[in-house]
C-alpha positions as CSV (number, residue, x, y, z in Angstrom):
1,M,-5.4,61.8,-12.0
2,N,-6.6,58.4,-11.4
3,I,-4.8,56.7,-8.7
4,L,-5.2,52.8,-8.9
5,P,-5.8,50.8,-5.8
6,A,-2.4,49.2,-4.6
7,A,-2.6,45.3,-5.8
8,R,-2.9,42.8,-3.0
9,P,0.0,40.6,-2.4
10,Q,-0.4,37.2,-3.9
11,P,0.4,34.7,-1.3
12,M,3.6,33.0,-1.9
13,A,3.5,29.0,-2.9
14,P,4.6,27.1,0.2
15,R,7.9,25.5,0.4
16,V,7.3,21.8,0.2
17,A,9.3,19.0,1.5
18,I,8.6,15.2,0.8
19,V,10.1,12.6,3.1
20,H,10.0,9.1,1.8
21,E,11.2,5.9,3.7
22,W,13.9,4.5,1.5
23,L,14.6,4.4,-2.4
24,E,15.6,1.0,-3.6
25,H,12.8,-0.6,-5.8
26,Y,9.8,1.0,-7.7
27,A,6.8,-0.6,-5.7
28,G,3.6,0.5,-4.1
29,S,5.0,3.1,-1.9
30,E,6.6,4.7,-4.6
31,R,3.5,5.1,-6.7
32,V,2.5,7.3,-3.9
33,L,5.7,9.5,-4.1
34,E,5.6,9.7,-7.9
35,Q,2.1,11.3,-7.6
36,L,3.3,13.6,-4.9
37,V,6.3,14.8,-7.0
38,L,3.6,15.6,-9.7
39,M,1.5,17.5,-7.5
40,Y,4.6,19.5,-6.1
41,P,7.4,19.8,-8.7
42,H,9.2,22.2,-6.9
43,A,9.2,20.0,-3.5
44,A,12.7,18.7,-2.0
45,L,12.8,15.1,-1.6
46,F,14.4,13.4,1.2
47,A,14.7,9.5,2.1
48,I,16.9,7.4,5.0
49,V,18.9,6.1,1.9
50,D,18.7,6.4,-1.9
51,F,19.9,3.2,-3.8
52,M,17.3,3.3,-6.4
53,P,18.8,2.1,-10.0
54,P,19.4,5.0,-12.5
55,D,17.1,3.2,-14.9
56,R,14.3,3.4,-12.6
57,R,14.5,7.0,-11.3
58,A,12.4,8.6,-14.1
59,F,9.6,8.8,-11.8
60,L,11.7,11.4,-9.4
61,G,11.9,13.9,-12.2
62,G,15.6,14.4,-12.0
63,R,15.8,15.4,-8.5
64,S,18.6,14.8,-6.1
65,V,17.6,13.4,-2.9
66,G,18.8,14.4,0.5
67,T,19.8,11.3,2.8
68,T,20.9,10.4,6.3
69,F,24.1,8.9,7.5
70,I,22.9,5.5,7.0
71,Q,23.5,6.2,3.3
72,K,27.3,5.9,3.9
73,L,27.6,3.3,6.5
74,P,29.1,-0.1,5.7
75,F,27.3,-2.4,3.5
76,S,24.4,-0.3,3.5
77,R,23.5,-0.9,-0.1
78,R,22.7,-4.3,0.4
79,Y,21.9,-4.5,4.0
80,F,20.6,-0.9,5.1
81,R,17.4,-2.7,6.6
82,Y,19.7,-3.9,9.4
83,Y,20.4,-0.4,10.6
84,L,16.5,-0.2,11.6
85,G,17.7,0.5,15.1
86,L,19.4,3.8,13.8
87,M,16.8,4.9,11.4
88,P,14.6,6.9,14.1
89,I,17.9,8.8,15.3
90,A,18.7,9.2,11.3
91,V,15.2,10.7,10.2
92,E,15.3,13.2,13.2
93,Q,18.5,14.6,11.6
94,L,16.9,15.8,8.5
95,D,16.9,19.7,8.6
96,L,13.3,20.5,7.6
97,A,13.5,24.2,9.0
98,G,12.9,26.0,5.8
99,F,9.8,24.4,4.8
100,D,6.3,25.2,5.4
101,L,4.6,21.9,4.2
102,V,6.2,18.4,5.1
103,I,4.7,15.2,3.6
104,S,5.9,12.1,4.9
105,S,5.2,8.6,3.1
106,N,5.5,6.3,6.1
107,H,5.5,2.7,6.8
108,A,8.4,2.5,9.2
109,V,10.2,5.9,10.3
110,A,9.5,8.8,8.1
111,K,6.7,10.3,10.2
112,G,9.4,11.1,12.9
113,V,11.0,14.2,11.1
114,I,11.0,17.0,13.5
115,T,9.0,20.1,12.5
116,G,8.2,23.3,14.1
117,P,5.1,24.9,15.4
118,D,4.3,26.8,12.1
119,Q,4.9,24.0,9.6
120,V,2.1,21.7,8.4
121,H,3.2,17.8,8.9
122,V,0.9,15.7,6.8
123,C,1.6,12.0,7.1
124,Y,0.3,9.4,4.3
125,V,0.5,6.0,6.3
126,H,0.8,2.9,4.0
127,S,0.6,1.0,7.4
128,P,2.2,1.4,11.0
129,M,5.3,-0.7,11.1
130,R,3.7,-3.9,11.2
131,Y,6.7,-6.0,12.6
132,A,6.8,-3.9,15.6
133,W,3.2,-4.2,16.4
134,D,0.4,-6.7,15.5
135,M,3.1,-8.8,13.4
136,Q,5.9,-9.0,15.8
137,A,5.5,-12.9,16.4
138,A,5.4,-13.7,12.8
139,Y,8.3,-11.4,12.1
140,L,10.4,-13.2,14.7
141,R,9.4,-16.4,13.8
142,H,10.1,-15.9,10.2
143,G,13.5,-14.5,10.8
144,G,14.3,-17.3,13.2
145,M,14.5,-15.0,16.3
146,E,12.0,-16.4,18.6
147,R,14.6,-17.8,21.1
148,G,18.3,-17.5,22.2
149,I,20.0,-14.0,22.3
150,K,18.9,-12.6,18.8
151,G,15.5,-13.3,20.0
152,I,16.2,-10.9,23.1
153,Y,17.9,-8.5,21.2
154,A,14.9,-8.4,18.5
155,R,12.3,-8.0,21.3
156,W,14.2,-5.3,22.9
157,L,14.7,-3.3,19.7
158,L,11.1,-3.7,18.7
159,H,10.1,-2.5,22.2
160,R,12.4,0.7,21.9
161,L,10.9,1.3,18.3
162,R,7.3,1.1,19.7
163,N,7.8,3.5,22.3
164,W,9.5,5.7,19.6
165,D,6.9,5.1,17.0
166,V,4.0,6.3,19.4
167,R,5.8,9.5,20.9
168,S,6.8,10.6,17.1
169,A,3.2,10.5,16.2
170,A,2.6,13.6,18.3
171,G,4.6,15.5,15.4
172,V,2.0,15.0,12.6
173,D,-0.8,17.3,12.1
174,V,-3.0,15.0,10.0
175,F,-2.8,11.3,9.3
176,V,-3.7,10.0,5.9
177,A,-4.5,6.4,5.7
178,N,-4.7,4.3,2.3
179,S,-7.6,2.2,3.6
180,S,-10.2,2.0,6.4
181,Y,-8.2,-0.6,7.5
182,I,-5.3,1.1,8.0
183,A,-7.0,4.1,9.6
184,R,-8.4,1.7,12.1
185,R,-4.8,0.3,12.8
186,I,-3.7,4.1,13.1
187,R,-6.5,4.7,16.1
188,K,-5.5,1.6,17.6
189,V,-1.7,2.3,17.6
190,Y,-1.5,6.2,18.0
191,R,-4.9,7.0,19.3
192,R,-5.7,9.5,16.2
193,E,-8.0,9.6,13.7
194,A,-6.9,9.4,10.0
195,V,-8.5,10.7,6.6
196,I,-8.8,8.1,4.2
197,V,-7.2,8.6,0.6
198,Y,-7.0,5.5,-1.5
199,P,-3.3,4.9,-3.1
200,P,-3.0,5.8,-6.8
201,V,-3.7,2.8,-9.3
202,D,-2.8,3.2,-13.2
203,I,-6.3,2.7,-14.2
204,D,-5.6,3.5,-17.6
205,R,-3.1,0.6,-18.1
206,F,-5.7,-2.0,-17.3
207,H,-8.6,-1.6,-19.7
208,E,-11.5,-3.9,-20.5
209,K,-11.3,-6.3,-23.5
210,M,-14.4,-6.6,-25.8
211,L,-14.3,-10.4,-26.0
212,P,-16.1,-13.3,-24.5
213,R,-14.3,-14.1,-21.2
214,R,-12.9,-17.6,-20.8
215,E,-14.0,-20.1,-18.0
216,A,-11.0,-19.8,-15.8
217,Y,-10.5,-18.1,-12.6
218,I,-7.1,-16.7,-11.8
219,V,-4.6,-16.1,-9.1
220,I,-1.9,-13.6,-9.4
221,S,0.6,-13.2,-7.0
222,R,3.9,-13.7,-5.4
223,M,4.0,-17.1,-3.4
224,V,4.7,-16.2,0.1
225,P,3.0,-17.6,3.2
226,Y,0.6,-14.7,4.2
227,K,-0.9,-14.7,0.6
228,R,-2.6,-17.9,1.3
229,I,-2.6,-19.2,-2.4
230,D,-2.7,-22.7,-0.9
231,L,-6.2,-22.2,0.2
232,V,-7.3,-21.1,-3.2
233,V,-5.6,-24.3,-4.8
234,E,-7.0,-26.4,-2.3
235,A,-10.5,-25.1,-3.0
236,F,-10.2,-25.5,-6.6
237,R,-8.7,-29.2,-6.3
238,R,-12.2,-30.0,-4.6
239,M,-14.2,-28.3,-7.5
240,P,-12.6,-30.2,-10.7
241,H,-15.3,-28.8,-12.7
242,R,-13.8,-25.3,-12.3
243,V,-10.6,-24.2,-13.9
244,L,-8.0,-21.9,-12.1
245,H,-4.9,-20.4,-13.4
246,V,-2.2,-19.5,-10.9
247,A,0.5,-17.1,-11.9
248,G,3.6,-16.1,-10.0
249,D,6.6,-17.3,-8.2
250,G,8.2,-17.5,-4.5
251,P,9.5,-19.5,-1.9
252,E,6.1,-21.3,-1.5
253,R,5.7,-22.5,-5.1
254,D,6.8,-26.2,-4.5
255,R,4.5,-26.4,-1.6
256,I,1.4,-24.8,-3.4
257,E,2.0,-27.1,-6.3
258,A,2.1,-30.1,-4.2
259,V,-1.3,-29.1,-2.8
260,A,-2.8,-29.4,-6.4
261,A,-1.7,-33.0,-6.4
262,G,-1.8,-33.2,-10.1
263,A,-5.2,-31.7,-10.4
264,P,-5.8,-31.4,-14.2
265,N,-8.3,-28.1,-13.8
266,I,-5.2,-26.0,-12.0
267,I,-2.8,-24.6,-14.4
268,F,0.4,-22.9,-12.9
269,R,1.9,-20.2,-15.3
270,G,4.8,-19.4,-13.3
271,R,6.4,-15.9,-13.5
272,V,4.3,-13.9,-16.1
273,S,5.3,-10.6,-17.9
274,D,3.0,-7.3,-17.4
275,A,1.4,-7.7,-20.7
276,Q,0.4,-11.4,-19.9
277,V,-0.9,-10.3,-16.3
278,L,-3.1,-7.9,-18.3
279,E,-4.1,-10.6,-20.5
280,M,-5.0,-12.8,-17.9
281,M,-6.9,-10.2,-16.0
282,Q,-9.0,-9.3,-19.1
283,E,-10.0,-12.8,-20.1
284,A,-10.5,-14.2,-16.5
285,R,-14.0,-15.2,-15.1
286,A,-13.0,-13.9,-11.8
287,F,-10.0,-13.1,-9.8
288,V,-9.7,-14.9,-6.5
289,F,-7.6,-13.2,-3.5
290,A,-7.1,-14.9,-0.2
291,A,-4.9,-12.6,1.7
292,E,-5.2,-9.8,4.2
293,E,-3.8,-7.0,2.8
294,D,-3.6,-3.1,3.8
295,F,-5.1,-2.2,0.5
296,G,-4.4,-4.5,-2.5
297,I,-3.7,-2.9,-5.6
298,A,-3.8,-6.2,-7.6
299,M,-7.9,-6.1,-6.9
300,V,-8.3,-2.8,-8.1
301,E,-6.1,-3.5,-11.5
302,A,-8.6,-6.7,-12.0
303,Q,-11.5,-4.2,-11.5
304,A,-10.0,-1.9,-14.0
305,C,-10.2,-4.8,-16.5
306,G,-13.9,-5.4,-15.8
307,T,-13.3,-8.6,-13.9
308,P,-15.2,-9.4,-10.6
309,L,-13.6,-10.3,-7.3
310,I,-13.8,-13.3,-5.1
311,V,-11.8,-12.2,-2.1
312,F,-11.2,-12.5,1.8
313,G,-13.6,-10.0,3.4
314,R,-10.7,-8.5,5.8
315,G,-8.1,-5.5,5.2
316,G,-8.3,-3.4,2.1
317,A,-10.5,-5.6,0.2
318,C,-13.5,-4.3,2.2
319,D,-12.8,-0.9,0.7
320,I,-12.5,-2.1,-3.0
321,V,-15.4,-4.7,-3.6
322,R,-18.7,-3.6,-3.9
323,D,-21.0,-6.4,-2.7
324,A,-24.5,-7.7,-3.3
325,D,-26.2,-5.0,-1.3
326,D,-24.4,-2.2,-3.0
327,P,-27.0,0.1,-4.8
328,E,-24.5,0.7,-7.6
329,G,-24.4,-3.0,-8.2
330,P,-21.9,-5.7,-7.2
331,T,-18.5,-6.1,-8.4
332,G,-17.4,-9.1,-6.3
333,V,-18.1,-11.4,-3.4
334,F,-16.5,-12.0,0.0
335,F,-15.7,-14.9,2.0
336,E,-15.1,-14.5,5.6
337,E,-12.8,-17.2,6.8
338,Q,-9.5,-18.4,5.2
339,E,-10.6,-21.9,4.7
340,P,-11.0,-23.7,1.6
341,D,-14.8,-24.3,2.2
342,A,-15.3,-20.3,2.7
343,I,-13.8,-20.2,-0.8
344,I,-15.7,-22.8,-2.2
345,D,-19.1,-21.2,-1.1
346,A,-17.9,-17.9,-2.3
347,V,-17.4,-19.3,-5.8
348,E,-20.8,-20.9,-5.8
349,R,-22.6,-17.5,-4.6
350,F,-20.6,-15.7,-7.2
351,E,-21.9,-18.0,-9.9
352,A,-25.3,-17.6,-8.8
353,M,-25.2,-13.9,-9.0
354,R,-22.5,-13.6,-12.1
355,D,-25.0,-12.2,-14.3
356,R,-25.5,-9.0,-11.9
357,M,-21.7,-8.4,-12.0
358,T,-20.9,-6.4,-15.3
359,A,-17.5,-5.4,-16.5
360,R,-18.9,-1.8,-16.8
361,A,-19.7,-1.7,-13.2
362,C,-16.3,-3.3,-12.3
363,R,-14.6,-0.6,-14.3
364,A,-16.6,2.3,-13.2
365,N,-15.8,1.1,-9.7
366,A,-11.9,1.0,-10.2
367,R,-12.2,4.7,-11.3
368,R,-12.4,5.7,-7.5
369,F,-8.7,4.7,-7.1
370,S,-7.0,6.3,-10.3
371,H,-4.3,8.7,-10.2
372,E,-6.5,11.6,-10.5
373,A,-8.8,10.9,-7.9
374,F,-5.4,10.6,-5.6
375,R,-4.1,14.0,-6.6
376,Q,-7.5,15.6,-5.9
377,S,-8.1,14.0,-2.4
378,M,-4.5,14.6,-1.3
379,S,-4.9,18.3,-2.4
380,D,-8.0,18.7,-0.4
381,V,-6.4,17.2,2.7
382,V,-3.3,19.3,2.4
383,G,-5.3,22.6,1.6
384,Q,-7.4,22.0,4.6
385,A,-4.4,21.2,6.8
386,M,-2.9,24.6,5.7
387,R,-5.9,26.5,6.3
388,D,-6.3,25.1,10.0
389,T,-2.8,25.9,10.7
390,C,-3.2,29.3,9.4
391,A,-6.3,30.0,11.4
392,R,-4.7,28.6,14.7
393,R,-1.4,31.0,14.0
394,M,-4.0,34.1,13.6
395,H,-5.8,33.3,16.8
396,T,-2.9,32.4,19.1
397,P,-2.1,35.1,21.6
398,R,1.5,36.6,20.8
């Protein structure tokens, strides 16, 4: 009688919790959440509050979302950000004891969830909370809180948030940064190293158009101060032989249009549809970007359309653009100062080497930031974190 050897027990799939900051609009951090949900279809989902409209919830796959007590506080639907001082307490009350793996998507407080010694906590950082750290002065100035009782209270609150932010970082097993720039900020603020996993971009929605390109350069952005669209407009006002199309709206629009001073080579398109954005990117001579961003998804979308970039050489742009020295071929040029003269110089350098920047190279470069690339990289990071935790558990004396 043959006796078959007993089958080895199969390891159980880890129980996964995903902690998002808050659900209100579908924006950059929600793109990351959408991919995490696809990676872990049985994961439980948590957030500080959930006010995502019914018509924008499809990416959640019908999941219910566990929320905190802030969800039920007065006026929280419109003003939940005013409860920022309570958010550290709120996120610490989430009960995650039944999960093996916790993935937090953090730009404020999500990483502060409490986990145990046998749980793995991987934190994807869009940015440490900028208004509490290096952007505090700008935040207070923009909010009119530089002086008076409101200013004193805001500084006290941000001081407490900084202390909590550093302390709660100790509960994270692995930090993941969305760019080299954010990895440096994590090192500066938390004294921790981070793995870099670029955020997911829908590359297939932005594709190259096989038609001759027009002569126009483009800027597509919300018109707010830090985007520095005024610098680009001033630079092209001084280059009347170069055409610039500016798309977008926002509180800075009137001031930016005044900078153009009726220059006929600068065309303001206003708010444009997604289809118009795609068309502008496909037909542009180059995409100009003057802001310092944590990453910069619009730059990747332009590259996916085969469009070269002329960008400020700080922040996430340094991870996106392949410059003149790159062995795989350049896909754009940098300027090193947020000044019109620097932009003019960059445009001239771009024109001198434009023939070296092929649409194929730009498109291939964009592939590094695809949905598939994100999921594979995150899967590798999480798998290594789980293995490391298992190894430590086996070698810990009981």
